[in-house]
Amino acid sequence: MSARTLLNTCKAFLFILLVGTPLFYIGQGVYPFTLSKTAFFQGISEILIFSWLALAFIDRRYLGRWRTPMAITLILFTTILIITTLTGVDPWRSFWSTQERGVGVFTFIHLIGISFVAGSLYRDVPWKKLFYTSLGATVILNSIALLQLKTPDLLLGVLMDRPGSTFGNPTFFAGYLLFHVFLGIYLLLRHERFSGESGPRSDFSSWRTWELVFVLGTLFLNIAVMFITETRGDILGLVAGVFALFILFSFVPPRSRFQRVSRRRTYVALCGIIVLFAGVFWFTRSSNVWSVVPGIDRFKNVSLSSLDLQPRIIALREAW
């Protein structure tokens, strides 16, 4: 097999991995939403990783591209994971995890292997197409989630009080959407890197109409469905992430043809609006006006003593 064929195989399986994993599930079996995804992810990852190793064997250039500080850090992290697994209370469970989750060291090794592949093929992968394809997958998943509002038992006859699409869990689904919200923001801010243009431009003059509509449409759709899932942690993460971006842009605004001073003042004002809204909500959270906003209503009774927050606090203590 030629190097070009192996390279195209790697790129094809990157697309399959990114789009197929969230969409894939098997109706019959144990934990159909999670275990099937984990098995699919691991199988495709192994094909991808071994294809890359074969490519690197033929063309040594692809073997040396991942020798970066990040790669060295990942190798050290993997070594620590393996040591703690072997010396832990239950090495078997640490390595394989449970059927329901499947996120043990074995899965982490796949994730780290993919990072090596992505780093090695960085100059050859059509990242713009890959990102757009991943955003396109969210449209399908969001459509399923919206249908679940009318038909809660749409998938496998499982009744869901909050839509989780093919993830079967609104928390997992919201985390997936949260990543794509910031992916959309990244594409909006750094479009010139993919369009081949240079210069201080952060406006939309270099965008084609369909691209702008697509990215903005998926961005707002992902945010809207995230609120519909009513997952408080991800909603809070969205607000905190946007707030952190505005703070960063208050000091270092995105490149623009406009004056930096006015841009900085804009982002400072946006930070103030977020703080003001958070304050108003906190002191009026018992008001019925918030009940009409999906996702916000579940913040009414949030406190450190609430029962549904205790498992998270215990997990944080154990991790510490």
Short mmCIF file of C-alpha atoms in Angstrom, two decimals:
data_model
loop_
_atom_site.label_atom_id
_atom_site.label_comp_id
_atom_site.label_asym_id
_atom_site.label_seq_id
_atom_site.Cartn_x
_atom_site.Cartn_y
_atom_site.Cartn_z
CA MET A 1 0.00 0.00 0.00
CA SER A 2 1.38 3.41 -0.97
CA ALA A 3 1.96 6.30 1.44
CA ARG A 4 -0.73 8.38 -0.32
CA THR A 5 -3.29 5.60 0.12
CA LEU A 6 -2.44 5.28 3.83
CA LEU A 7 -2.60 9.04 4.27
CA ASN A 8 -6.04 9.20 2.64
CA THR A 9 -7.13 6.27 4.82
CA CYS A 10 -6.07 8.14 7.96
CA LYS A 11 -7.93 11.27 6.90
CA ALA A 12 -11.07 9.27 6.03
CA PHE A 13 -11.11 7.53 9.41
CA LEU A 14 -10.62 10.86 11.19
CA PHE A 15 -13.90 12.00 9.60
CA ILE A 16 -15.60 8.69 10.46
CA LEU A 17 -14.40 8.91 14.06
CA LEU A 18 -15.51 12.49 14.56
CA VAL A 19 -18.95 12.12 12.99
CA GLY A 20 -19.70 8.46 13.55
CA THR A 21 -19.04 8.27 17.29
CA PRO A 22 -21.77 10.71 18.40
CA LEU A 23 -24.28 9.33 15.89
CA PHE A 24 -23.62 5.63 16.51
CA TYR A 25 -25.63 3.50 18.90
CA ILE A 26 -27.04 -0.02 18.88
CA GLY A 27 -30.58 -0.54 20.05
CA GLN A 28 -30.02 -4.04 21.40
CA GLY A 29 -27.48 -4.63 24.11
CA VAL A 30 -26.25 -3.49 27.50
CA TYR A 31 -26.09 0.30 27.88
CA PRO A 32 -26.97 0.90 24.20
CA PHE A 33 -26.16 4.61 24.23
CA THR A 34 -22.76 4.56 25.95
CA LEU A 35 -21.19 1.14 25.53
CA SER A 36 -21.90 1.03 21.79
CA LYS A 37 -20.30 4.45 21.32
CA THR A 38 -17.24 3.45 23.31
CA ALA A 39 -16.80 0.24 21.28
CA PHE A 40 -17.24 2.15 18.00
CA PHE A 41 -14.76 4.81 19.10
CA GLN A 42 -12.16 2.26 20.16
CA GLY A 43 -12.52 0.19 16.97
CA ILE A 44 -12.22 3.13 14.58
CA SER A 45 -9.39 4.61 16.65
CA GLU A 46 -7.38 1.40 16.39
CA ILE A 47 -7.79 1.30 12.62
CA LEU A 48 -6.71 4.95 12.46
CA ILE A 49 -3.71 4.50 14.74
CA PHE A 50 -2.41 1.37 12.98
CA SER A 51 -2.88 3.05 9.58
CA TRP A 52 -0.80 5.96 10.84
CA LEU A 53 1.92 3.60 12.14
CA ALA A 54 2.05 1.93 8.72
CA LEU A 55 2.30 5.37 7.09
CA ALA A 56 5.08 6.39 9.47
CA PHE A 57 6.95 3.16 8.68
CA ILE A 58 6.85 4.00 4.96
CA ASP A 59 7.46 7.74 5.35
CA ARG A 60 9.55 8.53 8.44
CA ARG A 61 8.57 12.20 8.31
CA TYR A 62 5.19 11.37 9.84
CA LEU A 63 6.84 9.68 12.82
CA GLY A 64 8.81 12.72 13.91
CA ARG A 65 6.12 15.40 13.70
CA TRP A 66 4.63 14.59 17.09
CA ARG A 67 7.88 15.17 19.01
CA THR A 68 6.62 18.28 20.75
CA PRO A 69 6.38 19.41 24.39
CA MET A 70 2.69 18.47 24.33
CA ALA A 71 3.48 14.96 23.09
CA ILE A 72 6.12 14.50 25.78
CA THR A 73 3.61 15.67 28.39
CA LEU A 74 1.06 13.14 27.12
CA ILE A 75 3.62 10.35 27.32
CA LEU A 76 4.39 11.29 30.94
CA PHE A 77 0.67 11.46 31.69
CA THR A 78 0.13 8.00 30.19
CA THR A 79 3.03 6.62 32.22
CA ILE A 80 1.53 8.02 35.42
CA LEU A 81 -1.87 6.54 34.52
CA ILE A 82 -0.36 3.08 34.02
CA ILE A 83 1.63 3.26 37.27
CA THR A 84 -1.39 4.35 39.31
CA THR A 85 -3.47 1.63 37.66
CA LEU A 86 -1.00 -1.12 38.58
CA THR A 87 -0.61 0.15 42.14
CA GLY A 88 -4.27 0.99 42.76
CA VAL A 89 -6.93 -0.86 44.75
CA ASP A 90 -8.58 -2.40 41.67
CA PRO A 91 -6.20 -2.44 38.68
CA TRP A 92 -8.66 -4.39 36.51
CA ARG A 93 -11.41 -1.82 36.94
CA SER A 94 -8.99 1.09 36.59
CA PHE A 95 -7.80 -0.27 33.26
CA TRP A 96 -11.17 -1.27 31.73
CA SER A 97 -13.58 0.88 33.78
CA THR A 98 -17.23 -0.28 33.90
CA GLN A 99 -19.53 -1.34 31.07
CA GLU A 100 -21.68 1.73 31.61
CA ARG A 101 -18.81 4.23 31.23
CA GLY A 102 -15.92 2.44 29.57
CA VAL A 103 -13.56 5.33 30.28
CA GLY A 104 -10.63 3.51 31.81
CA VAL A 105 -6.94 3.67 30.99
CA PHE A 106 -7.62 1.53 27.92
CA THR A 107 -9.80 4.28 26.43
CA PHE A 108 -7.34 6.98 27.46
CA ILE A 109 -4.61 5.19 25.51
CA HIS A 110 -6.83 5.46 22.41
CA LEU A 111 -7.34 9.18 23.02
CA ILE A 112 -3.63 9.79 23.42
CA GLY A 113 -2.92 7.76 20.28
CA ILE A 114 -5.35 9.93 18.32
CA SER A 115 -3.57 13.05 19.57
CA PHE A 116 -0.31 11.69 18.15
CA VAL A 117 -2.03 10.98 14.83
CA ALA A 118 -3.56 14.47 14.68
CA GLY A 119 -0.22 16.08 15.52
CA SER A 120 1.60 14.04 12.91
CA LEU A 121 -0.96 14.73 10.16
CA TYR A 122 -1.56 18.34 11.12
CA ARG A 123 -0.36 19.76 7.78
CA ASP A 124 -2.26 17.21 5.71
CA VAL A 125 -5.71 17.14 7.33
CA PRO A 126 -8.35 19.48 5.82
CA TRP A 127 -9.27 20.96 9.19
CA LYS A 128 -11.85 23.38 7.86
CA LYS A 129 -13.84 20.54 6.24
CA LEU A 130 -13.38 18.43 9.36
CA PHE A 131 -14.72 21.17 11.63
CA TYR A 132 -17.65 21.92 9.32
CA THR A 133 -18.50 18.21 9.14
CA SER A 134 -18.50 17.98 12.92
CA LEU A 135 -20.76 21.03 13.14
CA GLY A 136 -23.04 19.36 10.59
CA ALA A 137 -23.31 16.32 12.86
CA THR A 138 -24.61 18.55 15.66
CA VAL A 139 -27.49 19.61 13.40
CA ILE A 140 -28.61 15.97 13.10
CA LEU A 141 -28.21 15.35 16.83
CA ASN A 142 -30.04 18.58 17.72
CA SER A 143 -32.89 17.64 15.39
CA ILE A 144 -33.27 14.32 17.23
CA ALA A 145 -33.22 16.16 20.57
CA LEU A 146 -35.94 18.57 19.44
CA LEU A 147 -38.07 15.65 18.25
CA GLN A 148 -37.67 14.10 21.71
CA LEU A 149 -39.48 17.08 23.19
CA LYS A 150 -42.63 15.86 21.41
CA THR A 151 -41.79 12.16 21.55
CA PRO A 152 -39.74 11.48 24.71
CA ASP A 153 -39.45 7.75 23.91
CA LEU A 154 -38.25 8.36 20.33
CA LEU A 155 -35.09 6.24 20.68
CA LEU A 156 -35.34 2.63 21.80
CA GLY A 157 -38.58 3.33 23.62
CA VAL A 158 -36.60 4.89 26.49
CA LEU A 159 -38.60 7.65 28.17
CA MET A 160 -36.49 10.76 28.78
CA ASP A 161 -37.58 13.74 30.85
CA ARG A 162 -34.87 15.85 29.18
CA PRO A 163 -33.59 15.29 25.62
CA GLY A 164 -30.27 13.49 25.30
CA SER A 165 -30.38 12.65 21.57
CA THR A 166 -28.27 9.59 20.68
CA PHE A 167 -26.22 10.05 23.86
CA GLY A 168 -29.16 8.91 25.98
CA ASN A 169 -28.03 11.35 28.66
CA PRO A 170 -28.67 15.12 28.58
CA THR A 171 -25.48 15.80 30.52
CA PHE A 172 -23.26 13.95 28.04
CA PHE A 173 -25.10 15.55 25.12
CA ALA A 174 -24.78 19.06 26.55
CA GLY A 175 -21.03 18.59 27.03
CA TYR A 176 -20.74 17.61 23.37
CA LEU A 177 -22.67 20.72 22.34
CA LEU A 178 -20.60 22.95 24.62
CA PHE A 179 -17.42 21.95 22.78
CA HIS A 180 -19.04 22.78 19.44
CA VAL A 181 -20.27 26.16 20.69
CA PHE A 182 -16.67 27.20 21.28
CA LEU A 183 -15.60 25.54 18.05
CA GLY A 184 -18.09 27.82 16.25
CA ILE A 185 -16.73 30.86 18.12
CA TYR A 186 -13.20 29.83 17.16
CA LEU A 187 -14.15 29.57 13.49
CA LEU A 188 -15.73 33.01 13.59
CA LEU A 189 -12.68 34.58 15.21
CA ARG A 190 -10.00 32.80 13.18
CA HIS A 191 -11.60 32.45 9.77
CA GLU A 192 -8.66 34.08 8.01
CA ARG A 193 -6.45 31.14 9.01
CA PHE A 194 -8.58 28.83 6.87
CA SER A 195 -9.43 31.24 4.06
CA GLY A 196 -5.77 31.86 3.27
CA GLU A 197 -6.07 35.61 3.79
CA SER A 198 -3.67 37.64 5.86
CA GLY A 199 -3.92 40.93 7.66
CA PRO A 200 -5.85 42.27 10.63
CA ARG A 201 -9.37 41.17 9.68
CA SER A 202 -12.02 39.89 12.06
CA ASP A 203 -15.07 41.10 10.14
CA PHE A 204 -17.20 38.93 7.85
CA SER A 205 -16.12 40.37 4.48
CA SER A 206 -14.02 37.31 3.63
CA TRP A 207 -16.85 34.84 4.36
CA ARG A 208 -18.97 33.19 1.76
CA THR A 209 -22.66 33.60 2.54
CA TRP A 210 -23.40 29.92 3.10
CA GLU A 211 -20.42 29.56 5.44
CA LEU A 212 -21.46 32.48 7.59
CA VAL A 213 -25.07 31.29 7.76
CA PHE A 214 -23.96 27.73 8.53
CA VAL A 215 -21.53 28.60 11.34
CA LEU A 216 -23.80 31.20 12.96
CA GLY A 217 -26.83 28.93 12.57
CA THR A 218 -25.16 25.93 14.19
CA LEU A 219 -23.71 28.16 16.92
CA PHE A 220 -27.10 29.51 17.99
CA LEU A 221 -28.77 26.12 17.55
CA ASN A 222 -26.21 24.44 19.80
CA ILE A 223 -26.66 27.11 22.47
CA ALA A 224 -30.45 26.87 22.30
CA VAL A 225 -30.53 23.06 22.55
CA MET A 226 -27.98 23.15 25.37
CA PHE A 227 -30.41 25.25 27.38
CA ILE A 228 -33.21 22.86 26.45
CA THR A 229 -31.21 19.96 27.94
CA GLU A 230 -31.28 21.94 31.23
CA THR A 231 -27.81 20.75 32.18
CA ARG A 232 -26.67 23.28 34.75
CA GLY A 233 -22.96 22.47 34.70
CA ASP A 234 -22.64 23.00 30.96
CA ILE A 235 -24.78 26.14 30.97
CA LEU A 236 -22.60 27.52 33.75
CA GLY A 237 -19.51 26.45 31.80
CA LEU A 238 -20.79 28.29 28.72
CA VAL A 239 -21.31 31.51 30.65
CA ALA A 240 -17.97 31.19 32.44
CA GLY A 241 -16.16 30.46 29.17
CA VAL A 242 -17.68 33.44 27.37
CA PHE A 243 -16.95 35.64 30.39
CA ALA A 244 -13.30 34.48 30.35
CA LEU A 245 -13.08 35.27 26.63
CA PHE A 246 -14.46 38.77 27.18
CA ILE A 247 -11.92 39.37 29.95
CA LEU A 248 -9.13 38.22 27.64
CA PHE A 249 -10.41 40.42 24.80
CA SER A 250 -10.58 43.38 27.18
CA PHE A 251 -6.79 43.24 27.30
CA VAL A 252 -6.01 41.73 23.89
CA PRO A 253 -8.89 42.31 21.45
CA PRO A 254 -9.19 40.13 18.32
CA ARG A 255 -7.43 41.59 15.30
CA SER A 256 -9.63 44.17 13.63
CA ARG A 257 -9.56 47.21 11.38
CA PHE A 258 -11.21 49.16 14.17
CA GLN A 259 -9.45 51.01 16.97
CA ARG A 260 -8.30 48.86 19.85
CA VAL A 261 -9.50 51.32 22.52
CA SER A 262 -13.13 51.21 21.41
CA ARG A 263 -12.97 47.44 21.08
CA ARG A 264 -11.58 47.07 24.60
CA ARG A 265 -14.34 49.22 26.01
CA THR A 266 -16.91 47.04 24.25
CA TYR A 267 -15.59 43.86 25.85
CA VAL A 268 -15.33 45.53 29.27
CA ALA A 269 -18.97 46.54 28.91
CA LEU A 270 -19.93 42.97 27.96
CA CYS A 271 -18.17 41.66 31.07
CA GLY A 272 -20.15 44.15 33.13
CA ILE A 273 -23.41 43.00 31.52
CA ILE A 274 -22.69 39.37 32.43
CA VAL A 275 -21.86 40.30 36.03
CA LEU A 276 -24.99 42.46 36.25
CA PHE A 277 -27.20 39.70 34.85
CA ALA A 278 -25.72 37.14 37.26
CA GLY A 279 -26.37 39.47 40.18
CA VAL A 280 -29.94 40.20 39.13
CA PHE A 281 -30.66 36.51 38.63
CA TRP A 282 -29.20 35.51 42.00
CA PHE A 283 -31.34 37.95 43.95
CA THR A 284 -34.50 37.25 41.90
CA ARG A 285 -34.01 33.53 41.23
CA SER A 286 -37.20 32.63 43.12
CA SER A 287 -39.28 34.73 40.73
CA ASN A 288 -41.61 32.92 38.33
CA VAL A 289 -40.25 34.94 35.42
CA TRP A 290 -37.24 32.59 35.18
CA SER A 291 -39.41 29.49 34.86
CA VAL A 292 -40.13 30.29 31.20
CA VAL A 293 -36.43 30.14 30.28
CA PRO A 294 -35.28 26.53 29.68
CA GLY A 295 -32.30 25.58 31.80
CA ILE A 296 -32.42 28.67 33.99
CA ASP A 297 -35.26 27.37 36.14
CA ARG A 298 -33.05 24.55 37.50
CA PHE A 299 -30.66 27.09 39.02
CA LYS A 300 -33.31 28.33 41.46
CA ASN A 301 -32.51 25.88 44.23
CA VAL A 302 -28.79 25.46 43.67
CA SER A 303 -26.75 25.42 46.88
CA LEU A 304 -23.73 23.59 48.25
CA SER A 305 -26.07 21.52 50.44
CA SER A 306 -28.38 20.33 47.65
CA LEU A 307 -28.54 16.54 47.34
CA ASP A 308 -27.88 16.38 43.58
CA LEU A 309 -24.68 18.39 44.05
CA GLN A 310 -23.20 16.11 46.71
CA PRO A 311 -21.86 13.44 44.30
CA ARG A 312 -19.98 16.17 42.42
CA ILE A 313 -18.47 17.53 45.63
CA ILE A 314 -17.43 14.02 46.70
CA ALA A 315 -15.83 13.46 43.30
CA LEU A 316 -13.91 16.74 43.59
CA ARG A 317 -12.65 15.78 47.03
CA GLU A 318 -11.56 12.34 45.82
CA ALA A 319 -9.79 13.86 42.82
CA TRP A 320 -8.00 16.33 45.10
#
